[in-house]
CSV table of C-alpha atoms in Angstrom, one decimal:
chain,number,residue,atom,x,y,z
A,1,MET,CA,-0.2,-0.1,0.4
A,2,HIS,CA,3.0,2.6,0.9
A,3,ASN,CA,4.5,2.5,-2.5
A,4,GLN,CA,1.2,4.0,-4.0
A,5,MET,CA,1.2,6.9,-1.7
A,6,PRO,CA,2.2,9.8,-3.3
A,7,CYS,CA,5.6,11.8,-2.8
A,8,VAL,CA,5.4,15.5,-1.2
A,9,ASP,CA,8.0,17.9,-1.7
A,10,PRO,CA,10.0,18.8,1.6
A,11,GLY,CA,11.2,22.1,-0.1
A,12,ARG,CA,7.5,23.3,-1.0
A,13,LEU,CA,6.3,22.1,2.2
A,14,GLU,CA,8.3,24.5,4.1
A,15,SER,CA,8.4,27.5,1.8
A,16,ASP,CA,4.8,27.7,0.5
A,17,HIS,CA,2.6,25.2,1.9
A,18,VAL,CA,3.2,25.8,6.0
A,19,PRO,CA,3.6,29.4,5.8
A,20,LEU,CA,0.1,29.6,3.9
A,21,ALA,CA,-1.6,27.5,6.5
A,22,GLU,CA,0.0,29.4,9.2
A,23,SER,CA,-1.4,32.6,7.6
A,24,ILE,CA,-4.9,30.9,7.3
A,25,ARG,CA,-4.8,30.2,10.5
A,26,ARG,CA,-3.8,33.6,11.6
A,27,LEU,CA,-6.8,34.6,9.7
A,28,ILE,CA,-9.3,32.6,11.6
A,29,ASP,CA,-8.5,33.7,14.7
A,30,VAL,CA,-8.5,37.5,13.8
A,31,SER,CA,-12.0,36.8,12.2
A,32,ILE,CA,-13.6,35.6,15.4
A,33,ARG,CA,-11.8,38.5,17.4
A,34,THR,CA,-12.4,41.6,14.9
A,35,GLU,CA,-14.3,44.2,15.9
A,36,ALA,CA,-13.3,46.3,12.3
A,37,GLY,CA,-16.5,48.1,10.4
A,38,ALA,CA,-18.5,47.2,7.6
A,39,ALA,CA,-16.5,48.6,5.2
A,40,GLU,CA,-13.3,47.3,6.6
A,41,VAL,CA,-14.8,43.5,6.7
A,42,ALA,CA,-15.8,44.2,3.3
A,43,ALA,CA,-13.3,44.7,1.9
A,44,ALA,CA,-11.4,42.1,3.6
A,45,LYS,CA,-13.6,39.3,2.4
A,46,ALA,CA,-13.2,40.3,-1.2
A,47,ARG,CA,-9.3,39.8,-0.9
A,48,ILE,CA,-10.3,36.7,1.0
A,49,ASP,CA,-12.3,35.6,-2.1
A,50,SER,CA,-9.9,36.6,-4.7
A,51,ALA,CA,-7.2,34.5,-2.8
A,52,ALA,CA,-9.4,31.7,-2.6
A,53,ASP,CA,-10.5,32.1,-6.3
A,54,GLU,CA,-6.4,32.1,-7.4
A,55,LEU,CA,-5.5,29.2,-5.4
A,56,SER,CA,-8.6,27.3,-6.7
A,57,ARG,CA,-6.7,27.1,-10.0
A,58,ALA,CA,-4.9,24.0,-9.6
A,59,LEU,CA,-6.7,22.1,-6.9
A,60,ARG,CA,-6.1,18.2,-5.9
A,61,PRO,CA,-9.4,16.1,-5.9
A,62,GLY,CA,-10.5,15.0,-2.9
A,63,PRO,CA,-8.8,14.4,0.6
A,64,PHE,CA,-5.3,15.1,0.8
A,65,GLY,CA,-4.3,12.0,2.4
A,66,VAL,CA,-1.1,10.6,3.3
A,67,HIS,CA,2.3,11.1,1.6
A,68,ARG,CA,5.9,10.1,1.6
A,69,MET,CA,8.7,11.9,2.2
A,70,PRO,CA,11.7,11.4,0.1
A,71,ASP,CA,13.6,9.8,3.0
A,72,GLY,CA,10.5,7.3,3.6
A,73,GLN,CA,8.8,8.7,6.2
A,74,THR,CA,5.2,9.8,5.9
A,75,ILE,CA,3.0,12.7,6.5
A,76,ALA,CA,-0.4,13.3,6.8
A,77,CYS,CA,-0.9,16.8,5.6
A,78,GLY,CA,-4.3,17.1,5.6
A,79,ASN,CA,-5.1,15.4,9.1
A,80,ALA,CA,-7.4,18.0,11.9
A,81,VAL,CA,-4.7,17.3,14.7
A,82,VAL,CA,-1.5,17.2,12.7
A,83,GLY,CA,-1.9,18.5,9.6
A,84,VAL,CA,0.7,20.9,8.2
A,85,ARG,CA,-1.3,22.2,5.4
A,86,ASN,CA,-4.6,21.8,7.2
A,87,PRO,CA,-5.2,25.6,8.9
A,88,VAL,CA,-8.0,24.1,11.2
A,89,ALA,CA,-5.5,21.5,12.9
A,90,PRO,CA,-3.6,23.1,15.7
A,91,PRO,CA,-1.3,21.4,14.6
A,92,LEU,CA,0.3,19.0,17.3
A,93,VAL,CA,3.7,17.9,16.9
A,94,ILE,CA,3.7,14.0,18.4
A,95,HIS,CA,6.7,12.9,20.2
A,96,HIS,CA,7.4,9.3,21.0
A,97,ASP,CA,9.7,8.6,24.2
A,98,PRO,CA,12.0,5.4,23.9
A,99,ASP,CA,9.9,4.1,26.9
A,100,GLY,CA,6.8,4.1,25.0
A,101,LEU,CA,5.0,7.6,26.1
A,102,VAL,CA,3.6,9.3,23.6
A,103,TRP,CA,3.3,13.0,24.3
A,104,SER,CA,2.2,17.0,22.5
A,105,GLU,CA,2.6,20.2,23.9
A,106,PHE,CA,0.5,22.5,22.3
A,107,VAL,CA,-2.1,25.7,22.8
A,108,LEU,CA,-5.6,26.0,21.6
A,109,GLY,CA,-6.5,29.3,20.5
A,110,VAL,CA,-10.2,31.1,20.0
A,111,ALA,CA,-10.8,28.7,17.0
A,112,TYR,CA,-11.3,25.9,19.8
A,113,GLU,CA,-13.5,27.4,22.1
A,114,GLY,CA,-16.7,25.7,23.6
A,115,PRO,CA,-18.2,27.4,26.9
A,116,PRO,CA,-16.6,30.8,27.1
A,117,GLY,CA,-12.8,30.5,27.7
A,118,LYS,CA,-12.2,27.0,27.8
A,119,VAL,CA,-11.7,24.2,24.7
A,120,HIS,CA,-14.6,22.4,23.5
A,121,GLY,CA,-15.1,19.1,24.6
A,122,GLY,CA,-15.4,17.7,21.3
A,123,VAL,CA,-11.6,19.2,20.3
A,124,CYS,CA,-10.6,17.6,23.8
A,125,ALA,CA,-11.9,14.4,22.4
A,126,LEU,CA,-10.7,14.8,19.1
A,127,VAL,CA,-7.3,15.4,20.5
A,128,LEU,CA,-7.1,12.5,22.8
A,129,ASP,CA,-8.5,10.4,19.9
A,130,HIS,CA,-5.5,11.1,18.2
A,131,VAL,CA,-2.8,11.0,21.0
A,132,LEU,CA,-3.8,7.6,21.9
A,133,GLY,CA,-4.0,6.3,18.6
A,134,ALA,CA,-0.2,7.7,18.1
A,135,VAL,CA,0.5,5.2,20.4
A,136,ALA,CA,-1.3,2.4,19.3
A,137,HIS,CA,0.0,2.9,15.8
A,138,GLN,CA,3.2,1.4,14.6
A,139,PRO,CA,5.2,2.0,11.1
A,140,ASP,CA,3.2,0.1,8.1
A,141,ARG,CA,1.0,-1.2,10.7
A,142,PRO,CA,-1.8,1.3,11.6
A,143,ALA,CA,-4.6,0.8,14.5
A,144,PHE,CA,-8.0,2.2,14.1
A,145,THR,CA,-10.3,3.4,17.0
A,146,GLY,CA,-12.6,0.7,18.4
A,147,THR,CA,-14.0,2.8,21.2
A,148,LEU,CA,-13.0,5.9,23.2
A,149,THR,CA,-14.0,6.7,26.8
A,150,LEU,CA,-13.0,10.1,28.2
A,151,ARG,CA,-13.7,11.5,31.8
A,152,TYR,CA,-14.1,15.3,31.6
A,153,ARG,CA,-12.5,16.2,35.0
A,154,ARG,CA,-12.7,20.3,34.8
A,155,PRO,CA,-12.7,22.4,31.9
A,156,THR,CA,-9.9,22.8,29.7
A,157,PRO,CA,-8.6,26.5,29.1
A,158,LEU,CA,-8.0,28.0,26.2
A,159,GLU,CA,-4.8,30.0,25.1
A,160,ARG,CA,-3.0,28.5,27.8
A,161,PRO,CA,-0.5,25.8,27.4
A,162,LEU,CA,-1.5,21.7,27.3
A,163,ARG,CA,-0.1,18.6,27.1
A,164,ALA,CA,-1.5,15.3,26.2
A,165,GLU,CA,0.1,12.2,26.6
A,166,ALA,CA,-0.9,8.6,26.3
A,167,ARG,CA,0.9,4.9,26.4
A,168,ILE,CA,-0.5,1.5,26.0
A,169,GLU,CA,-1.8,-0.3,29.1
A,170,ARG,CA,-1.9,-3.8,27.7
A,171,THR,CA,-2.7,-6.0,23.8
A,172,GLU,CA,-4.8,-8.6,23.7
A,173,GLY,CA,-5.0,-10.3,20.4
A,174,VAL,CA,-6.1,-7.6,17.5
A,175,LYS,CA,-6.8,-5.1,20.5
A,176,ILE,CA,-4.8,-2.2,21.6
A,177,PHE,CA,-5.8,-1.0,25.1
A,178,ALA,CA,-4.3,3.0,25.6
A,179,VAL,CA,-4.7,5.2,28.5
A,180,GLY,CA,-4.1,8.9,28.9
A,181,HIS,CA,-4.9,12.4,29.5
A,182,LEU,CA,-4.8,15.9,28.7
A,183,ALA,CA,-3.2,18.6,31.2
A,184,ALA,CA,-3.0,22.6,31.5
A,185,GLU,CA,-0.7,24.3,33.8
A,186,ASP,CA,-2.4,23.5,37.0
A,187,GLY,CA,-3.4,19.8,36.6
A,188,LEU,CA,-5.4,17.1,34.7
A,189,THR,CA,-8.8,18.2,33.0
A,190,VAL,CA,-9.5,15.2,30.8
A,191,GLU,CA,-8.8,11.5,31.2
A,192,ALA,CA,-9.1,8.9,28.2
A,193,GLU,CA,-9.3,5.0,28.0
A,194,GLY,CA,-9.4,3.8,24.0
A,195,VAL,CA,-9.2,0.3,22.6
A,196,PHE,CA,-7.7,0.5,19.2
A,197,ILE,CA,-8.2,-2.4,16.7
A,198,LEU,CA,-5.5,-4.0,13.9
A,199,PRO,CA,-7.5,-3.9,10.3
A,200,ARG,CA,-7.8,-7.5,9.0
A,201,GLN,CA,-5.0,-6.7,6.4
A,202,TYR,CA,-2.6,-6.5,9.0
A,203,ARG,CA,-3.2,-9.3,11.7
A,204,GLY,CA,-0.3,-11.7,11.4
């Protein structure tokens, strides 16, 4: 399957697409916060529409999917959590420690708001699903979410440093049991337990 993955140009990714996504993330943030007048908003909209029209002249059909780097590593450019080309993604950078711990440190801004000043509970679930999935996923052997159970201990703050982490608790046949949590500077906010399933084609 992996030999069918399209390659991505790392030079263009870093010079063109990552800065474009970062600019759009800023645009999303300021479009929520702005108190500009009607004329300024209309003028900005016209420029945004013009930019969208320009970029639309060369579109890849369908989702962007997973791409392969020249060194053989894969990158999910369009992923909703880690996609560097996806302005909706924070994006998280996932770290794998030698002892099996997977973690990420990040800040979620106003685009992820639920209750005033707090991260939307569904966004917390999205982040934890990905981080627990990252610990269950092995190179060339993906694992997909079977169940995800969350315990919301207290609200998760917006615009503050956050840390998500996970580790494998145990493995039973084709099922991988992972546990993890989301925490703010002053303590844990969400606990998670997940069961991840190896797809049939990867079962030995």
